[in-house]
Coordinates of N, CA, C and O in Angstrom, one line a residue:
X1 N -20.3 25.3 -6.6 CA -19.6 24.4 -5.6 C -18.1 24.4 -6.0 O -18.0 24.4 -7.2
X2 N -17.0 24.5 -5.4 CA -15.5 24.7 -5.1 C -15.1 23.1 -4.9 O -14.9 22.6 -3.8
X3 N -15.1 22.4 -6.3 CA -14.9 21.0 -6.1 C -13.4 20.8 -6.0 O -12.9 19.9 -5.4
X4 N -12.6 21.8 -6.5 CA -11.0 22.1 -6.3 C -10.9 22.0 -4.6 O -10.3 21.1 -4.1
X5 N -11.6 23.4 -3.5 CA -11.7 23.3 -2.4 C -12.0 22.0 -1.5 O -11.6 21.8 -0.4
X6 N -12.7 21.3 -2.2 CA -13.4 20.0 -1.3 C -12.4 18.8 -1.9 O -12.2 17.9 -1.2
X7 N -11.8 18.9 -3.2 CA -10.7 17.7 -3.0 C -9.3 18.5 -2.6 O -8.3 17.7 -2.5
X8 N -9.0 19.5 -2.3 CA -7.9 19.9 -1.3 C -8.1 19.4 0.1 O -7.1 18.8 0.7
X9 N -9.3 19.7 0.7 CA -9.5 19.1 2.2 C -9.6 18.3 2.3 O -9.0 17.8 3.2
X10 N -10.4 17.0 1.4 CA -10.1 15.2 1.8 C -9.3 14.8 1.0 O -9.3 13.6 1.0
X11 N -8.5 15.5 0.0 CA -7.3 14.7 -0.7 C -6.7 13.8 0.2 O -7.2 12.7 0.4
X12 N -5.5 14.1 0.9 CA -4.6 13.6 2.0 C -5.8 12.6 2.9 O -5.4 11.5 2.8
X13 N -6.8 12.7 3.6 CA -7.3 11.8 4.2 C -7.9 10.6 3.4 O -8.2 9.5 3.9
X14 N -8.1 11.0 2.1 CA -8.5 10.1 1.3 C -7.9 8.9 1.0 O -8.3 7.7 0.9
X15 N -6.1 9.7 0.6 CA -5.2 9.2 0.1 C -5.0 7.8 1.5 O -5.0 6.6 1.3
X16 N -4.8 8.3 2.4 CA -4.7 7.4 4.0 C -5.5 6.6 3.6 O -5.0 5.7 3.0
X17 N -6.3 6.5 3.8 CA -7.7 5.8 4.0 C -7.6 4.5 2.9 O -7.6 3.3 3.2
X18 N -7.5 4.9 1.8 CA -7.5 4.4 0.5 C -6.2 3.2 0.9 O -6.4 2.0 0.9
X19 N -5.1 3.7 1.2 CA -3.9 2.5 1.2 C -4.4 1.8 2.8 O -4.0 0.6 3.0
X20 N -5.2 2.5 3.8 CA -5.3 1.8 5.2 C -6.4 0.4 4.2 O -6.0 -0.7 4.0
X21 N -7.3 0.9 4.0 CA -7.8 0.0 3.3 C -7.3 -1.3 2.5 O -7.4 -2.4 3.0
X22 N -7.0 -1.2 1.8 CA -6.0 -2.1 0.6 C -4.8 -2.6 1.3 O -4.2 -3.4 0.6
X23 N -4.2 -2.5 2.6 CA -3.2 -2.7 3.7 C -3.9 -3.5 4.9 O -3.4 -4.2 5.8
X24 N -5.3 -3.3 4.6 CA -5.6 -4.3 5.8 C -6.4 -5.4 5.4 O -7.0 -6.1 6.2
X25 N -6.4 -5.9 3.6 CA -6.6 -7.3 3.0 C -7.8 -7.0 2.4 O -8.6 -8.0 2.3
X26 N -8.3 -5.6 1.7 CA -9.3 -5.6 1.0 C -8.2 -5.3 -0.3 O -7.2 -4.7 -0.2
X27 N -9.0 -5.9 -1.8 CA -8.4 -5.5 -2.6 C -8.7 -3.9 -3.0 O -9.8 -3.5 -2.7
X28 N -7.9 -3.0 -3.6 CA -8.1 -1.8 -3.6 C -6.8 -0.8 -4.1 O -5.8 -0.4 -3.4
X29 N -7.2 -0.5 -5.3 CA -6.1 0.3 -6.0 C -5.5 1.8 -5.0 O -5.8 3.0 -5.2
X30 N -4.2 1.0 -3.8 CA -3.9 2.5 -3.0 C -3.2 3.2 -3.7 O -3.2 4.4 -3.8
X31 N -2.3 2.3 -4.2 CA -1.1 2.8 -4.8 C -1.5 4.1 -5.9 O -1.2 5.3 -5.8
X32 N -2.1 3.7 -6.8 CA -2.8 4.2 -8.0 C -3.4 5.6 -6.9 O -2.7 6.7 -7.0
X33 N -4.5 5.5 -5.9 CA -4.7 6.9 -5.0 C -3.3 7.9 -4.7 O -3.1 9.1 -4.7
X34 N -2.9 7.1 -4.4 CA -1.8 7.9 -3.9 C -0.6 8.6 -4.9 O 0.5 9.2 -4.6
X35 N -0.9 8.5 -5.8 CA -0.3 8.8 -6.8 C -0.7 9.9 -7.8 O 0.0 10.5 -8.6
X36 N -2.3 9.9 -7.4 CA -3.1 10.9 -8.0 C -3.1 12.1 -6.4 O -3.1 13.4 -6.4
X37 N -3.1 11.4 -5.5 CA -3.0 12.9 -4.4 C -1.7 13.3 -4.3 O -1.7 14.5 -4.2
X38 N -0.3 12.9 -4.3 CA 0.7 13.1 -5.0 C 0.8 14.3 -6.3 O 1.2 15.4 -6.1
X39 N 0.3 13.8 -7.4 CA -0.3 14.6 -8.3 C -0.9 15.9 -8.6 O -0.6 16.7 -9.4
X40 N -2.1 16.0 -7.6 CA -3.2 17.1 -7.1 C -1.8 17.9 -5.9 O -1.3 19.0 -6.2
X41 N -1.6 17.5 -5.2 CA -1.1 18.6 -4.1 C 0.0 18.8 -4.6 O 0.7 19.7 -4.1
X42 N 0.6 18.1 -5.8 CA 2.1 18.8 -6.7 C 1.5 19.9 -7.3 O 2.2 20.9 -7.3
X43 N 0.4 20.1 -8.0 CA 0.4 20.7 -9.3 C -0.8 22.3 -8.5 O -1.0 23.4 -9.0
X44 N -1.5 21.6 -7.2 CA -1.7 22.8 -6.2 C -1.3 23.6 -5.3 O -1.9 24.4 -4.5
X45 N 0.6 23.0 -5.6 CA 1.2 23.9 -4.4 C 1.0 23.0 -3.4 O 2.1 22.4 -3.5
X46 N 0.5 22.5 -2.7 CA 0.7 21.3 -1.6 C 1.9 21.1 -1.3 O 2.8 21.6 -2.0
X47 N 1.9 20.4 -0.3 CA 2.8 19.5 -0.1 C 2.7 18.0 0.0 O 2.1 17.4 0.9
X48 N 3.5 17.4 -1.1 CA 3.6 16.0 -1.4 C 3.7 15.2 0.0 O 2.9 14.3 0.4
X49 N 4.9 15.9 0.8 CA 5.2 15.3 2.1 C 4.5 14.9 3.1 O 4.8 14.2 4.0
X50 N 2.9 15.6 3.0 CA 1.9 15.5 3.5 C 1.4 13.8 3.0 O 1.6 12.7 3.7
X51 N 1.0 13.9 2.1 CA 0.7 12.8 0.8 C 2.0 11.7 1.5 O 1.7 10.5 1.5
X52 N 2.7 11.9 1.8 CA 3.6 11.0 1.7 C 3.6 10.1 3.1 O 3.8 8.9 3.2
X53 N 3.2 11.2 4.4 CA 2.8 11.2 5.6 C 1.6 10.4 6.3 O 1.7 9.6 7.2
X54 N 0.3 10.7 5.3 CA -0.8 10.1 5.1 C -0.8 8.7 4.3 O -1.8 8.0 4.4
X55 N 0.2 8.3 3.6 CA 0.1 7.3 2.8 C 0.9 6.5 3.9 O 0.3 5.5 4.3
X56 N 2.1 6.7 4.3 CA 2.4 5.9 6.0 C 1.8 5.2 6.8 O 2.0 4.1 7.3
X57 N 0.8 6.2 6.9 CA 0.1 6.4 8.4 C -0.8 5.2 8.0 O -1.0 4.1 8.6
X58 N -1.5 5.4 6.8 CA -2.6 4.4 6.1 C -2.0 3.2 6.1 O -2.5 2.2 6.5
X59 N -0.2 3.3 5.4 CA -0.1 1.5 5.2 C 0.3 1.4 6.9 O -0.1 0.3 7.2
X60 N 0.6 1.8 7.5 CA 0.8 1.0 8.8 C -0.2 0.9 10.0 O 0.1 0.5 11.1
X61 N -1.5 1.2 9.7 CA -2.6 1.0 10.7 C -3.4 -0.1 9.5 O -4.0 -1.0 10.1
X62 N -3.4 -0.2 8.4 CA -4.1 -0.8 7.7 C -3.4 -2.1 7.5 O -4.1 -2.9 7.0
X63 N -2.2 -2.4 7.8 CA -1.4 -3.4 7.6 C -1.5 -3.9 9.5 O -1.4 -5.1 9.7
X64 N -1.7 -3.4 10.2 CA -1.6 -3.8 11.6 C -3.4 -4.6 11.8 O -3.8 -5.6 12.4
X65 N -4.2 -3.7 11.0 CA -5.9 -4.7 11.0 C -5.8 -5.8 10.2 O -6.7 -6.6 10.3
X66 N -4.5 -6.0 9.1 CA -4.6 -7.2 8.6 C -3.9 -8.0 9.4 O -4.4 -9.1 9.6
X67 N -2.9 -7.7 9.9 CA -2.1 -8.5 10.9 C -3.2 -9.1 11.5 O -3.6 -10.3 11.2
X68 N -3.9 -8.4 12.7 CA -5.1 -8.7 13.9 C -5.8 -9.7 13.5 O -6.0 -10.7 14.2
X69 N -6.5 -9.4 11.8 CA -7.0 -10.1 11.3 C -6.9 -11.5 11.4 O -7.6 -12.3 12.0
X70 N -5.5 -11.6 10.4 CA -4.7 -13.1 10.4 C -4.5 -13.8 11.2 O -4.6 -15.0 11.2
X71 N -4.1 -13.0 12.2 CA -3.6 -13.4 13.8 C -5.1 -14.2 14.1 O -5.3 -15.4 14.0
X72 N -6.1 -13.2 14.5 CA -7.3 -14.0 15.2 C -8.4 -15.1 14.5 O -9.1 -15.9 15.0
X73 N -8.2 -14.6 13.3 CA -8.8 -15.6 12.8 C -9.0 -15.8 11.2 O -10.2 -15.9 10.7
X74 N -8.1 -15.8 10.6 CA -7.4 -16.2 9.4 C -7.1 -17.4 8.9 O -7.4 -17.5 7.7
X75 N -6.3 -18.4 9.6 CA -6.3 -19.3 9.6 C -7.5 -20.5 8.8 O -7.6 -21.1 7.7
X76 N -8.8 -20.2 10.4 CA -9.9 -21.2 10.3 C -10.5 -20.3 9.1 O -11.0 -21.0 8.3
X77 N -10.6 -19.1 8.8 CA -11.4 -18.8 7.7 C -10.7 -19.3 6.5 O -11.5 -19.8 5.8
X78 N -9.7 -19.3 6.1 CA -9.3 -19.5 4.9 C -9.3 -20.8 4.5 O -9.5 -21.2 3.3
X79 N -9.1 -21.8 5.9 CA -8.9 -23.2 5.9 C -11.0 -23.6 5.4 O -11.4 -24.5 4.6
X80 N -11.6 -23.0 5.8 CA -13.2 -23.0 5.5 C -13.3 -22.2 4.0 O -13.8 -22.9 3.1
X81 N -12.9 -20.9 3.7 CA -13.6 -20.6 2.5 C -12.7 -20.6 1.8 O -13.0 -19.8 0.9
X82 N -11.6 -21.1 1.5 CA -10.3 -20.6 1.3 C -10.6 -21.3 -0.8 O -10.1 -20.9 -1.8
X83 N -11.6 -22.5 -0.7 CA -11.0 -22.5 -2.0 C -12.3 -21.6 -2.9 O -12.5 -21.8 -4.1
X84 N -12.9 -20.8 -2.2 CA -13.8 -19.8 -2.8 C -12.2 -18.8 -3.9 O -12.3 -18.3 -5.1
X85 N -11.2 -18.8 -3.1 CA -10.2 -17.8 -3.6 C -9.0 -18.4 -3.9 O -7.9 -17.9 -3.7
X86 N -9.4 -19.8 -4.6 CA -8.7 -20.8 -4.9 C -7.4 -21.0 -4.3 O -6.4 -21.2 -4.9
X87 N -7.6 -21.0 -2.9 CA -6.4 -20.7 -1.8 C -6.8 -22.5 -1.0 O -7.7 -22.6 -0.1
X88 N -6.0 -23.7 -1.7 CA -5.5 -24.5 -0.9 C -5.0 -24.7 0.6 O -4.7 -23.6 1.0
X89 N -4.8 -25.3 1.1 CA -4.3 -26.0 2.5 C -2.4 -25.9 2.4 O -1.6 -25.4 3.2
X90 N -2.2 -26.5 1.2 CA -0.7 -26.5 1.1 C 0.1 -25.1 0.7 O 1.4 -25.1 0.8
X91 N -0.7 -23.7 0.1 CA -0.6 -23.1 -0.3 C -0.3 -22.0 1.4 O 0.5 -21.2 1.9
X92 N -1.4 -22.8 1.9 CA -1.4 -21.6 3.5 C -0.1 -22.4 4.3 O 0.6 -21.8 5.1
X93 N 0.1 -23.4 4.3 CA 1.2 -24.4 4.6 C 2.6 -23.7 4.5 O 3.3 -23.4 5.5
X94 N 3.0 -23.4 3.1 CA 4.0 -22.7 2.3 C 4.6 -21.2 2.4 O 5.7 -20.6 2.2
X95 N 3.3 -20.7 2.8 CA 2.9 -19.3 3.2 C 3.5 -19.3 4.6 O 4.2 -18.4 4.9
X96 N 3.3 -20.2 5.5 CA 3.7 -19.9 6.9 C 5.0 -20.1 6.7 O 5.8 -19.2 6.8
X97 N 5.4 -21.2 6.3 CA 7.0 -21.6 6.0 C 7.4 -20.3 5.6 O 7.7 -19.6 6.6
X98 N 7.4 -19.7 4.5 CA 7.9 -18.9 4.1 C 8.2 -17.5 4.9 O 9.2 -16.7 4.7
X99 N 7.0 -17.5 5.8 CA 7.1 -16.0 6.5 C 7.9 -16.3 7.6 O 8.7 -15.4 7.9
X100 N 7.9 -17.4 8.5 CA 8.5 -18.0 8.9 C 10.2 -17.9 8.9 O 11.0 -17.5 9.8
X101 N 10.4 -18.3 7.9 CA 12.2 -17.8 7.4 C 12.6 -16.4 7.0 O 13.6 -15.8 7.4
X102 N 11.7 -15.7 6.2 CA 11.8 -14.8 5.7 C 10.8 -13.6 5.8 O 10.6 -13.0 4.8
X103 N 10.1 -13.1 7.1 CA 9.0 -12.7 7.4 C 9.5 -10.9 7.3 O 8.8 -10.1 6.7
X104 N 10.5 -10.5 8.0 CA 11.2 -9.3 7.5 C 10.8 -9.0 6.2 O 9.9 -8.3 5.9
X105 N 11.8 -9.6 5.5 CA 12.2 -9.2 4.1 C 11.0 -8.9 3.9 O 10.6 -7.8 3.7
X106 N 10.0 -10.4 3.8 CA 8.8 -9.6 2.8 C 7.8 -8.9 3.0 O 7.0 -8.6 2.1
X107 N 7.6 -8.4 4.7 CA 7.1 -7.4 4.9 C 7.6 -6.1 4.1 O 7.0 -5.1 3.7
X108 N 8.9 -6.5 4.1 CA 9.1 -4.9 3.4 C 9.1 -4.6 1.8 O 8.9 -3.6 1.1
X109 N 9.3 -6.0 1.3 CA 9.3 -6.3 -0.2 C 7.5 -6.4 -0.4 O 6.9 -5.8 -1.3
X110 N 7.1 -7.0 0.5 CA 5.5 -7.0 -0.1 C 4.7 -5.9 0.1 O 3.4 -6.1 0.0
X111 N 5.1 -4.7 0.3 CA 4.5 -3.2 -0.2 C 5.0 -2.9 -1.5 O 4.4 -1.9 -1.9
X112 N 5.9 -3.4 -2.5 CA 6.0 -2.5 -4.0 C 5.7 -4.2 -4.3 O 6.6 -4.7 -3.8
X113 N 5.0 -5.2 -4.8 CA 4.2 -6.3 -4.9 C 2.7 -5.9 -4.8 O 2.0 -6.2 -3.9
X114 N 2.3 -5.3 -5.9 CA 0.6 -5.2 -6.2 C 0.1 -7.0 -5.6 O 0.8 -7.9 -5.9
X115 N -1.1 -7.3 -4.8 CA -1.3 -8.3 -4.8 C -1.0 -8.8 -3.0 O -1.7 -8.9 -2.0
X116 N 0.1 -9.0 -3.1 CA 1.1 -9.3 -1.7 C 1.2 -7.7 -0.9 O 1.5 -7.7 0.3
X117 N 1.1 -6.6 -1.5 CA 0.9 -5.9 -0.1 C -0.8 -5.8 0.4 O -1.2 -5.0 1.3
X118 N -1.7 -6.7 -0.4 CA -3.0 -6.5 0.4 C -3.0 -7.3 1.4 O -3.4 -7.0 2.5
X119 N -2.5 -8.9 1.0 CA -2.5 -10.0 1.9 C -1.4 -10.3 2.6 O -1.4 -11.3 3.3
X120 N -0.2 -9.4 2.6 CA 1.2 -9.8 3.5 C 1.1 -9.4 5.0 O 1.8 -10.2 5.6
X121 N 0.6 -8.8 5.7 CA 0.1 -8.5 6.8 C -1.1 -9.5 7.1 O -1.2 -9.9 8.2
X122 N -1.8 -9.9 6.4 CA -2.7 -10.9 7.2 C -1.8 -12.3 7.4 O -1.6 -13.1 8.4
X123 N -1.3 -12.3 6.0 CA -0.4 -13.9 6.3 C 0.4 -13.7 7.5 O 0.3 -14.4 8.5
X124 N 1.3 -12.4 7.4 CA 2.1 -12.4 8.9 C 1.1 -13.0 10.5 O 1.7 -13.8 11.2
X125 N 0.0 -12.5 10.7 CA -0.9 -12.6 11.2 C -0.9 -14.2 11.4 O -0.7 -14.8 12.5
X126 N -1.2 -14.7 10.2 CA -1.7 -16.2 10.4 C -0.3 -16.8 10.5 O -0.3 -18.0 10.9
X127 N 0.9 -16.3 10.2 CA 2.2 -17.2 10.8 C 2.3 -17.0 12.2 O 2.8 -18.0 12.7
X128 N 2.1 -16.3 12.8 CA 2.1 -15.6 14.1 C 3.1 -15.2 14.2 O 3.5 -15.3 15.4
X129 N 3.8 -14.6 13.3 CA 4.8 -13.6 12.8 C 4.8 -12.6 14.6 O 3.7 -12.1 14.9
X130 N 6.0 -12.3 15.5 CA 5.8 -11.3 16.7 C 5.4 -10.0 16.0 O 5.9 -9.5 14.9
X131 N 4.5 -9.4 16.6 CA 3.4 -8.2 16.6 C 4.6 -7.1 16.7 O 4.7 -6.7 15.5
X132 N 5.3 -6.6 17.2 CA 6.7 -6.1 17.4 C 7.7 -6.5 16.1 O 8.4 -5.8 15.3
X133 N 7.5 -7.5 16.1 CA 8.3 -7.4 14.8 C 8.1 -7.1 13.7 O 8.9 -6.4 13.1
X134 N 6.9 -7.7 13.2 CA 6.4 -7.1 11.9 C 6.0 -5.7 12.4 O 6.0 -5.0 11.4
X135 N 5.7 -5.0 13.4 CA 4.6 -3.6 13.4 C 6.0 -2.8 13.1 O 5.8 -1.9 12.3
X136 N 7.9 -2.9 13.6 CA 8.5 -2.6 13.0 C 9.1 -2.6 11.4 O 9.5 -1.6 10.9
X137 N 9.2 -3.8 10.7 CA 9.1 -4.2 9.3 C 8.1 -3.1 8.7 O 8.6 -2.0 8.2
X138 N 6.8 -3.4 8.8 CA 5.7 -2.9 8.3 C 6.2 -1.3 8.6 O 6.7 -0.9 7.5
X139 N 6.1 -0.8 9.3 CA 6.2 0.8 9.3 C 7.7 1.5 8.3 O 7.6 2.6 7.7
X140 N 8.9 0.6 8.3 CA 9.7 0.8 7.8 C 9.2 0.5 6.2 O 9.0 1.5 5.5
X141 N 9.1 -0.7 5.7 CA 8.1 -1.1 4.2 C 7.2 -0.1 4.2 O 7.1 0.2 3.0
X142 N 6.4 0.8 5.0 CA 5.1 1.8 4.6 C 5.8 2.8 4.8 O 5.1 3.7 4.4
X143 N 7.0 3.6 5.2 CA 7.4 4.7 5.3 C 8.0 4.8 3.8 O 7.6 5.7 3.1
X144 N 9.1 3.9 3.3 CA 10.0 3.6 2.0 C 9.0 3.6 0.8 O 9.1 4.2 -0.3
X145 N 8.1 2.9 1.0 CA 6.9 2.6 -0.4 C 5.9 4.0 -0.4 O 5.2 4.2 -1.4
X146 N 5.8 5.1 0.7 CA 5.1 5.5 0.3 C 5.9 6.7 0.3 O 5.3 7.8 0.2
X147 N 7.8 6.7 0.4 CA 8.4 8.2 0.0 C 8.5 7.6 -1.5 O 8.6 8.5 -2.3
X148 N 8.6 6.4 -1.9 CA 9.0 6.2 -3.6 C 8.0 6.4 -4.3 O 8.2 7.2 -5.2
X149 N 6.7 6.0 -4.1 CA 5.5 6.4 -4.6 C 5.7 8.3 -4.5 O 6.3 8.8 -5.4
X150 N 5.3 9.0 -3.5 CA 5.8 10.4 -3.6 C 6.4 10.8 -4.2 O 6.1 11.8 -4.9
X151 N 7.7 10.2 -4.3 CA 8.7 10.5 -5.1 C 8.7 10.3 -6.3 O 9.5 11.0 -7.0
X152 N 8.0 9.3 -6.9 CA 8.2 9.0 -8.7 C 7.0 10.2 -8.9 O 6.9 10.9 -9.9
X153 N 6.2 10.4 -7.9 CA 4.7 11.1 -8.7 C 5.6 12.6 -8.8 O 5.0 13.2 -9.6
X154 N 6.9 13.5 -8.1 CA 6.9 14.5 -8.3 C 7.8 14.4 -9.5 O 8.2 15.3 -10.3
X155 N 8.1 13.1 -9.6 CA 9.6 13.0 -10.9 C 8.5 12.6 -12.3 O 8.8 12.8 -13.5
X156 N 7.2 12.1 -11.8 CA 6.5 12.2 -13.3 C 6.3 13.3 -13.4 O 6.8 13.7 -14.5
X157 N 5.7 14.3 -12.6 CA 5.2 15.8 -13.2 C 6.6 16.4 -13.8 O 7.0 16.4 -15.0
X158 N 7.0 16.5 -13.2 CA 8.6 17.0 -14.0 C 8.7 16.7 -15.1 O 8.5 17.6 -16.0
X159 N 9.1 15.3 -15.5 CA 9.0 14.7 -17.0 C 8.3 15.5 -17.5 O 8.9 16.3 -18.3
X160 N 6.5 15.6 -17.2 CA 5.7 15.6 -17.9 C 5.9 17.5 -18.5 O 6.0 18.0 -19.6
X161 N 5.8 18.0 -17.3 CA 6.2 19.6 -17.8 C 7.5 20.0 -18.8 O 7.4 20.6 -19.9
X162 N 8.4 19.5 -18.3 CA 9.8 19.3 -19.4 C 9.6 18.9 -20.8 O 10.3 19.5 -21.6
X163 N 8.7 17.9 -21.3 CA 8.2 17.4 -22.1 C 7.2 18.4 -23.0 O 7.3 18.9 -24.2
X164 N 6.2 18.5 -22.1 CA 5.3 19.9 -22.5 C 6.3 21.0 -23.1 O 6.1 21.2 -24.3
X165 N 7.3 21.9 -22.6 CA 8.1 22.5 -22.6 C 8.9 22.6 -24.0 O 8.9 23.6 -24.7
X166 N 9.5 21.7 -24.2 CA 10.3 20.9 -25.0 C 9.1 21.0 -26.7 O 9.3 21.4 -27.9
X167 N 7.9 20.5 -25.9 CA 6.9 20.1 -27.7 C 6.8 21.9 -27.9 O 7.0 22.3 -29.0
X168 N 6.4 22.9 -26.8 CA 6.3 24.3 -27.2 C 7.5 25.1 -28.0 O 7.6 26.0 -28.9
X169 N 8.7 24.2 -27.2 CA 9.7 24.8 -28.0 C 10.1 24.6 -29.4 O 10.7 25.4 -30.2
X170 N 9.4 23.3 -29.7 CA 9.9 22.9 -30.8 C 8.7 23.5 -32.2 O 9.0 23.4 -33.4
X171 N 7.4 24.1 -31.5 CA 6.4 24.2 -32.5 C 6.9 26.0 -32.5 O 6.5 26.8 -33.3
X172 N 7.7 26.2 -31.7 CA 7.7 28.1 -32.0 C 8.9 27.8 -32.7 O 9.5 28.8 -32.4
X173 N 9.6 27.1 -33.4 CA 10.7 26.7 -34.1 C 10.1 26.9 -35.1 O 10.6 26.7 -36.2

């Protein structure tokens, strides 16, 4: 079996999927995926920009089902199970305030926020944050977080070769 071959073909859809996931309020290491398909399609010749493409596409459909979410019914669930996830009344209170004044910014700040980019799209949702507004925010936050992501994974391989490079040079010394 060509297990090289078979994570070449669902790498990149994996990588999507993985951040759509964790972008629409399930907890779920995207970042960490996407970093390793970054990784794989650097060191197979790929192209990152693919990776980088699919990692977009994932946070901004996966961030728009958390929105929907929030929006339709977020609220009464959290206000019901809410202290299962030790999530108070004043806590979702604070939360609307907040998105409220500052619902831009932290759409775009709550993608490099482990934590707040699973749940920043649903809260948008449950402020009733405009759908237009955040679906702009959100795509700009998922385009930026997922060319930096991209971009540190080709600047780690670099290090990491340079480094390698460097210990060979120094053992044929």
């Amino acid at each position: 079996m060509n297990w090289a071959g078979i994570v070449d073909a669902l790498g990149y859809p994996s990588a999507g999927l993985g951040i759509l996931i964790e972008s629409a309020g399930i907890p779920f290491p995207g970042d960490a995926l996407l970093l390793v398909a970054g990784a794989w399609a650097a060191t197979r010749h790929h192209s990152v920009l693919v990776v980088i493409l699919f990692g977009f596409v994932g946070a901004t459909a996966g961030a728009d089902i958390g929105y929907l979410l929030g929006y339709r019914g977020g609220r009464p669930f959290v206000e019901r199970f809410g202290h299962l996830f030790r999530i108070r009344p004043d806590h979702l209170a604070r939360a609307e305030l907040f998105f409220a004044r500052h619902g831009d910014k932290a759409i775009i700040a709550a993608r490099f926020l482990l934590g707040l980019r699973t749940w920043s799209a649903m809260l948008a949702g449950m402020a009733r944050m405009p759908f237009w507004r955040f679906q702009l925010f959100s795509a700009l936050g998922g385009l930026v977080w997922a060319a930096v992501i991209g971009g540190l994974t080709v600047l780690l391989l670099i290090a990491l070769v340079l480094v390698a490079a460097r210990e060979r040079a120094s053992r044929q010394r």
